[in-house]
XYZ file of N, CA and C in Angstrom:
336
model
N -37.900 -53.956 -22.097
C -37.208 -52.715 -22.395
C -36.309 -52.863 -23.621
N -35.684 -53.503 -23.945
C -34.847 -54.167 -25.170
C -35.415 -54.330 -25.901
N -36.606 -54.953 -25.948
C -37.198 -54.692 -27.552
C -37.889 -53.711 -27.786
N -38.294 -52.596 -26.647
C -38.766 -51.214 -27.030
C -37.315 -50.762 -27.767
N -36.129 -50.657 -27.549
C -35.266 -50.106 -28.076
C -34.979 -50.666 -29.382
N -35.176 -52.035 -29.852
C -34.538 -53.296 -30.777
C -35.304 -52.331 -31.907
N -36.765 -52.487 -31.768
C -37.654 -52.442 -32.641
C -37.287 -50.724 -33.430
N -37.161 -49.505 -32.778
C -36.756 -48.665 -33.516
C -35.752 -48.620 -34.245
N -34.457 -49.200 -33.586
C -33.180 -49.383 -34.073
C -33.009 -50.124 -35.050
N -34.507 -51.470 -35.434
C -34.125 -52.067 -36.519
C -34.989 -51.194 -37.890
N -35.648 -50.514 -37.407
C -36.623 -49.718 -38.616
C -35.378 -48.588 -39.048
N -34.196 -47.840 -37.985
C -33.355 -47.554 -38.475
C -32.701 -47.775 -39.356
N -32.218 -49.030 -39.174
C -31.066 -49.715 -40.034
C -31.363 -49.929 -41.330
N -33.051 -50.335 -41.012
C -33.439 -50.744 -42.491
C -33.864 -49.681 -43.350
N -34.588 -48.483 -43.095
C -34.823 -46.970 -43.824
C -33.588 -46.488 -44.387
N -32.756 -46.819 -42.781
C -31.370 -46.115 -43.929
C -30.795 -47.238 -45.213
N -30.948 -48.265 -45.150
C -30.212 -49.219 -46.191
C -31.571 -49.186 -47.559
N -32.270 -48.967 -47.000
C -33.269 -48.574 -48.269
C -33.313 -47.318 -48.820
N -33.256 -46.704 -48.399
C -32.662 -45.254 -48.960
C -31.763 -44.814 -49.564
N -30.925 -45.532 -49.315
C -29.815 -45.472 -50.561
C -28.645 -44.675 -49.549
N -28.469 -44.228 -47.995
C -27.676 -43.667 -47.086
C -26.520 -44.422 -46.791
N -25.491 -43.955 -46.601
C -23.887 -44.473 -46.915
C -23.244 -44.114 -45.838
N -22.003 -44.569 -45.028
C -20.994 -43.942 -44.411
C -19.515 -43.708 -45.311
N -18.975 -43.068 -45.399
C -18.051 -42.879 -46.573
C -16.714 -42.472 -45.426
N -15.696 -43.222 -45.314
C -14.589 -43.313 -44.894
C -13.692 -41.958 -45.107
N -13.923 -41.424 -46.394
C -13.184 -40.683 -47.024
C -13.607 -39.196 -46.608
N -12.681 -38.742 -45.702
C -12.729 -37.303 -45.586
C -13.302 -36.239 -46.427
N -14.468 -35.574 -46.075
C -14.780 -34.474 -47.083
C -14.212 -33.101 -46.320
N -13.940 -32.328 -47.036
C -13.442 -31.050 -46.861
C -14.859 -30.485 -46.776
N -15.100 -29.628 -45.646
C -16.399 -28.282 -45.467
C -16.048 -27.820 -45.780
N -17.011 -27.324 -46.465
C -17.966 -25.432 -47.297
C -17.244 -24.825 -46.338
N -16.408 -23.709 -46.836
C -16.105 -22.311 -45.819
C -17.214 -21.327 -46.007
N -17.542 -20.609 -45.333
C -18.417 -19.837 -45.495
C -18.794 -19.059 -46.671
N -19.752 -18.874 -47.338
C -20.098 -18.667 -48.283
C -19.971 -19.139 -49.409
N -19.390 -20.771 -49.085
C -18.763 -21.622 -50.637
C -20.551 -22.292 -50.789
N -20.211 -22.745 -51.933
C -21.312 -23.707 -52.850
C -20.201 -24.757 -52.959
N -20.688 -25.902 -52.441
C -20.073 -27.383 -53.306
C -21.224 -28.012 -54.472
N -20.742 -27.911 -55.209
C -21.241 -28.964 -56.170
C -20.723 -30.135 -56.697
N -21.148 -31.303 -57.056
C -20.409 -32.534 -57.589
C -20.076 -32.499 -58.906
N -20.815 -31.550 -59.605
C -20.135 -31.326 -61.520
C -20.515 -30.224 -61.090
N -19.917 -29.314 -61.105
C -19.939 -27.783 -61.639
C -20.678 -27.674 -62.835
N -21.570 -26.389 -63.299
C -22.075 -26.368 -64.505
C -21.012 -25.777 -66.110
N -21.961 -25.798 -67.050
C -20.496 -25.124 -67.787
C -19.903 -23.742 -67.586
N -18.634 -22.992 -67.882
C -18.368 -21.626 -67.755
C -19.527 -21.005 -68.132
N -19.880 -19.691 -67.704
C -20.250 -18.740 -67.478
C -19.897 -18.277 -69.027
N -21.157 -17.133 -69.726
C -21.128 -16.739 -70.793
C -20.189 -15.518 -70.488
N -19.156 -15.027 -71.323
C -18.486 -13.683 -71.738
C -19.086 -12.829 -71.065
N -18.761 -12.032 -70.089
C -18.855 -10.934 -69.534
C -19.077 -10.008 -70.766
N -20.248 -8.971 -70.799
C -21.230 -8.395 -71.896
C -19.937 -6.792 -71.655
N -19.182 -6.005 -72.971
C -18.391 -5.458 -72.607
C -19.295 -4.152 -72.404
N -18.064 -3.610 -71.069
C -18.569 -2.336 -70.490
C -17.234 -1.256 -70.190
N -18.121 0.248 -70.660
C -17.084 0.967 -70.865
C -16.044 1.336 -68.957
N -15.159 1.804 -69.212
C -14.382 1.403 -67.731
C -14.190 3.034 -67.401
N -15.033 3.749 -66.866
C -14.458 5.303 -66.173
C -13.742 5.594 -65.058
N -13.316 7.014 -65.381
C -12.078 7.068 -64.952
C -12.139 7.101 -63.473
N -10.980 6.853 -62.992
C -10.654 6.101 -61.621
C -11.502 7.474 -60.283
N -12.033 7.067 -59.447
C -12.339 8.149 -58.654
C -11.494 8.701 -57.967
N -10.451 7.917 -57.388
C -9.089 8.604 -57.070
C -8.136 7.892 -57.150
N -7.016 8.833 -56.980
C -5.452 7.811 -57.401
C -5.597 6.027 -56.283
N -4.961 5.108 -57.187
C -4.868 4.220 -56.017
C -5.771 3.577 -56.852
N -6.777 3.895 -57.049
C -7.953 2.767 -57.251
C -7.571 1.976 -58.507
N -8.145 0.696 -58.710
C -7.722 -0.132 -59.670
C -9.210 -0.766 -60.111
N -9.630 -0.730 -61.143
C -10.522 -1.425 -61.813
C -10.922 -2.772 -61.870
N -11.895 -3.482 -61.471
C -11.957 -4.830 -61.331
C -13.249 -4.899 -62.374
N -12.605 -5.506 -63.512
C -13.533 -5.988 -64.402
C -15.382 -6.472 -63.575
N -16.417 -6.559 -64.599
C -17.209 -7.261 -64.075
C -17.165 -8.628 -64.469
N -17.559 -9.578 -63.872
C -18.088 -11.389 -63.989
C -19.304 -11.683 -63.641
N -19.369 -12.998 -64.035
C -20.101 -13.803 -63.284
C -20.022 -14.058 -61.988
N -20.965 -14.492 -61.665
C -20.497 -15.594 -59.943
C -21.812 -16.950 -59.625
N -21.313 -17.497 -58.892
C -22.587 -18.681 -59.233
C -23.073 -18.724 -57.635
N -23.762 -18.251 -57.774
C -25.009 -18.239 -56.731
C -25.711 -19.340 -55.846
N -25.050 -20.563 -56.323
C -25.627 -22.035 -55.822
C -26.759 -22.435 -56.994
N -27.453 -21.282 -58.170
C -28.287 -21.828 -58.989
C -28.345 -21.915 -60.357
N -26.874 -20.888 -60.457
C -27.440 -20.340 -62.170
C -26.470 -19.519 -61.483
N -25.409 -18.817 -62.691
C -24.587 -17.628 -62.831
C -25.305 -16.137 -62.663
N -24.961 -15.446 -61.898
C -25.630 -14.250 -62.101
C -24.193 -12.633 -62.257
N -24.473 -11.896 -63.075
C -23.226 -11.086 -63.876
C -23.651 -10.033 -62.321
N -22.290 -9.243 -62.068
C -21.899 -8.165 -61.147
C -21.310 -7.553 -62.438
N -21.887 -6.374 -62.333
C -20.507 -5.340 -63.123
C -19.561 -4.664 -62.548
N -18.399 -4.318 -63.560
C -17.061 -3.755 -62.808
C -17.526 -2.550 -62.048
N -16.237 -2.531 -60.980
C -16.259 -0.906 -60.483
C -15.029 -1.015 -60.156
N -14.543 0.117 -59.415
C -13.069 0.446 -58.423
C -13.244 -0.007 -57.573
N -11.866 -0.682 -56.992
C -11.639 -1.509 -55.882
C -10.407 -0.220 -55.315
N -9.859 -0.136 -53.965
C -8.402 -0.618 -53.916
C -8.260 -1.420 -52.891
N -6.544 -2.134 -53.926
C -6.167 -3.221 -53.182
C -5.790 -3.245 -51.900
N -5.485 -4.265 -51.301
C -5.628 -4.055 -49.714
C -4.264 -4.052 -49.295
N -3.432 -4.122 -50.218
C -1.912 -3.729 -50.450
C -1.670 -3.929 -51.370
N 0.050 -3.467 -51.207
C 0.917 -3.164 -52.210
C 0.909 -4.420 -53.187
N 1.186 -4.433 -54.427
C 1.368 -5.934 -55.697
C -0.023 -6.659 -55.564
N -0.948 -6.281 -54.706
C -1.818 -7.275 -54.567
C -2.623 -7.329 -56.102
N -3.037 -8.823 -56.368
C -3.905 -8.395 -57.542
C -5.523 -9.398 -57.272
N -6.319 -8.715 -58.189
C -7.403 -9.397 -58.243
C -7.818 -10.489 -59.140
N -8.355 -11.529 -58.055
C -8.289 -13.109 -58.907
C -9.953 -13.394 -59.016
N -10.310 -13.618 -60.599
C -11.355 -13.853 -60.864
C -12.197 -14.888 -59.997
N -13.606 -14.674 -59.605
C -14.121 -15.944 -59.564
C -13.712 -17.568 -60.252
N -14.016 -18.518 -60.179
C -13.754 -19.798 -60.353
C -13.671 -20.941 -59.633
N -14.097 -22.059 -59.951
C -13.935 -23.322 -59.244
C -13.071 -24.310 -59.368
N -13.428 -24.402 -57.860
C -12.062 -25.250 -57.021
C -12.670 -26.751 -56.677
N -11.599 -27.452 -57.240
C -12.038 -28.621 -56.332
C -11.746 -28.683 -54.979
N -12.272 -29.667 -54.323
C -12.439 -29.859 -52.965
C -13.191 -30.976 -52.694
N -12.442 -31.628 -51.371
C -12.698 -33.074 -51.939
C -13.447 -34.078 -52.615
N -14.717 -34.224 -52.739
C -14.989 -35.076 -53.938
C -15.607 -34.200 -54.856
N -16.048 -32.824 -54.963
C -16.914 -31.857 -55.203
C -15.883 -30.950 -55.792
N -16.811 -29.585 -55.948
C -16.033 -28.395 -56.782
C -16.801 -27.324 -55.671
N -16.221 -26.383 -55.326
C -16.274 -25.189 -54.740
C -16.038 -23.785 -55.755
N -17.296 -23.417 -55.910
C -17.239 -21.873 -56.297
C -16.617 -20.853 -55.521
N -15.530 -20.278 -56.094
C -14.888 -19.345 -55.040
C -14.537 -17.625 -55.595
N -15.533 -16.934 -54.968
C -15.981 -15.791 -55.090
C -14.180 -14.921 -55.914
N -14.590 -13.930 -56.820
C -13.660 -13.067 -56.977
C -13.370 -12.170 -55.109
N -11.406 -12.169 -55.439
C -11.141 -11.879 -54.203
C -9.760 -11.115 -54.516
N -9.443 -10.428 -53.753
C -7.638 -9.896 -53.680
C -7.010 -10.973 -53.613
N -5.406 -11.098 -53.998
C -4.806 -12.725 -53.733
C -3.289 -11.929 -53.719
Protein backbone atom coordinates (compact mmCIF):
# COMPACT_ATOMS: atom_id res chain seq x y z
CA UNK A 1 0.00 0.00 0.00
CA UNK A 2 2.93 2.55 0.56
CA UNK A 3 4.39 2.25 -2.48
CA UNK A 4 1.03 2.51 -4.33
CA UNK A 5 1.00 5.92 -2.61
CA UNK A 6 5.19 6.57 -2.76
CA UNK A 7 5.14 6.09 -6.46
CA UNK A 8 2.51 8.94 -7.35
CA UNK A 9 3.77 11.26 -4.77
CA UNK A 10 7.23 10.91 -6.18
CA UNK A 11 6.11 11.66 -9.96
CA UNK A 12 4.53 14.67 -8.01
CA UNK A 13 7.41 16.11 -6.59
CA UNK A 14 9.34 15.60 -9.55
CA UNK A 15 6.72 17.26 -12.44
CA UNK A 16 6.40 19.94 -10.13
CA UNK A 17 10.33 20.65 -9.72
CA UNK A 18 10.58 20.24 -13.44
CA UNK A 19 8.21 22.58 -14.32
CA UNK A 20 9.52 25.29 -13.04
CA UNK A 21 6.37 25.38 -9.88
CA UNK A 22 7.34 27.35 -6.69
CA UNK A 23 5.86 27.93 -3.17
CA UNK A 24 6.40 31.64 -2.51
CA UNK A 25 6.22 32.65 1.22
CA UNK A 26 5.27 36.06 0.29
CA UNK A 27 1.70 37.03 0.54
CA UNK A 28 -0.09 37.92 -2.69
CA UNK A 29 -2.96 40.22 -2.51
CA UNK A 30 -6.33 38.73 -4.70
CA UNK A 31 -7.92 40.14 -7.77
CA UNK A 32 -11.15 41.88 -6.36
CA UNK A 33 -13.63 41.32 -8.62
CA UNK A 34 -13.31 42.48 -11.86
CA UNK A 35 -9.44 43.42 -11.41
CA UNK A 36 -6.77 42.17 -14.06
CA UNK A 37 -3.31 41.56 -12.36
CA UNK A 38 -0.58 41.83 -14.49
CA UNK A 39 3.27 41.59 -13.70
CA UNK A 40 4.35 44.72 -16.15
CA UNK A 41 1.45 46.55 -17.06
CA UNK A 42 1.56 47.57 -20.77
CA UNK A 43 2.40 51.16 -21.86
CA UNK A 44 -0.35 54.12 -21.21
CA UNK A 45 -3.12 54.06 -23.28
CA UNK A 46 -3.14 56.44 -26.46
CA UNK A 47 -4.95 60.12 -25.87
CA UNK A 48 -8.47 59.80 -25.63
CA UNK A 49 -9.60 60.88 -29.53
CA UNK A 50 -11.42 64.49 -28.62
CA UNK A 51 -15.18 64.52 -28.39
CA UNK A 52 -17.62 67.22 -28.41
CA UNK A 53 -19.38 67.25 -24.64
CA UNK A 54 -23.50 68.04 -24.87
CA UNK A 55 -25.40 69.64 -22.84
CA UNK A 56 -26.20 68.08 -19.53
CA UNK A 57 -29.66 66.12 -19.63
CA UNK A 58 -30.56 67.46 -16.36
CA UNK A 59 -29.36 69.65 -13.58
CA UNK A 60 -27.00 67.53 -11.31
CA UNK A 61 -25.43 65.63 -13.97
CA UNK A 62 -21.69 65.92 -14.41
CA UNK A 63 -19.74 64.83 -17.43
CA UNK A 64 -17.27 62.05 -17.28
CA UNK A 65 -14.83 62.37 -19.96
CA UNK A 66 -14.29 59.22 -22.19
CA UNK A 67 -10.94 56.70 -21.65
CA UNK A 68 -9.48 53.86 -22.08
CA UNK A 69 -9.78 50.75 -19.91
CA UNK A 70 -7.76 47.55 -20.20
CA UNK A 71 -9.69 44.66 -20.69
CA UNK A 72 -7.04 41.96 -19.55
CA UNK A 73 -5.80 42.28 -23.49
CA UNK A 74 -5.29 45.45 -25.14
CA UNK A 75 -6.94 48.94 -24.13
CA UNK A 76 -10.28 49.37 -25.44
CA UNK A 77 -11.77 53.46 -25.56
CA UNK A 78 -15.54 53.99 -23.76
CA UNK A 79 -16.74 57.39 -24.66
CA UNK A 80 -17.90 60.15 -22.32
CA UNK A 81 -21.45 60.55 -21.14
CA UNK A 82 -23.36 61.98 -17.88
CA UNK A 83 -22.92 60.45 -14.75
CA UNK A 84 -24.39 61.75 -11.39
CA UNK A 85 -22.36 61.55 -8.54
CA UNK A 86 -23.43 59.40 -5.85
CA UNK A 87 -22.95 62.39 -3.56
CA UNK A 88 -22.21 65.55 -2.62
CA UNK A 89 -17.99 66.70 -3.55
CA UNK A 90 -17.78 63.34 -4.92
CA UNK A 91 -15.47 63.30 -7.94
CA UNK A 92 -14.60 61.01 -10.73
CA UNK A 93 -11.21 59.14 -10.75
CA UNK A 94 -9.85 58.01 -14.01
CA UNK A 95 -9.05 54.47 -14.75
CA UNK A 96 -5.35 53.42 -13.86
CA UNK A 97 -2.98 51.01 -12.35
CA UNK A 98 -2.34 49.98 -9.09
CA UNK A 99 0.13 48.02 -7.71
CA UNK A 100 -0.64 45.14 -5.68
CA UNK A 101 1.50 42.87 -4.37
CA UNK A 102 4.02 41.69 -6.73
CA UNK A 103 1.78 42.70 -9.83
CA UNK A 104 -0.21 45.82 -11.07
CA UNK A 105 -4.02 45.89 -10.95
CA UNK A 106 -6.09 47.74 -13.53
CA UNK A 107 -8.65 49.65 -11.71
CA UNK A 108 -11.73 50.61 -13.57
CA UNK A 109 -12.80 54.51 -13.69
CA UNK A 110 -15.01 54.99 -10.48
CA UNK A 111 -16.61 57.84 -8.07
CA UNK A 112 -13.92 58.40 -5.16
Amino acid sequence: MIKAIAWPLTLLVIGSAVSGCYVSAEPVAPAGEGEVVVADPPPPPPLPPPEPVPPPPQPGAVWVAGAHRWDGHRYVYEGGHYDRPPRANARYVQGHWEARGRGKVWVNGHWG
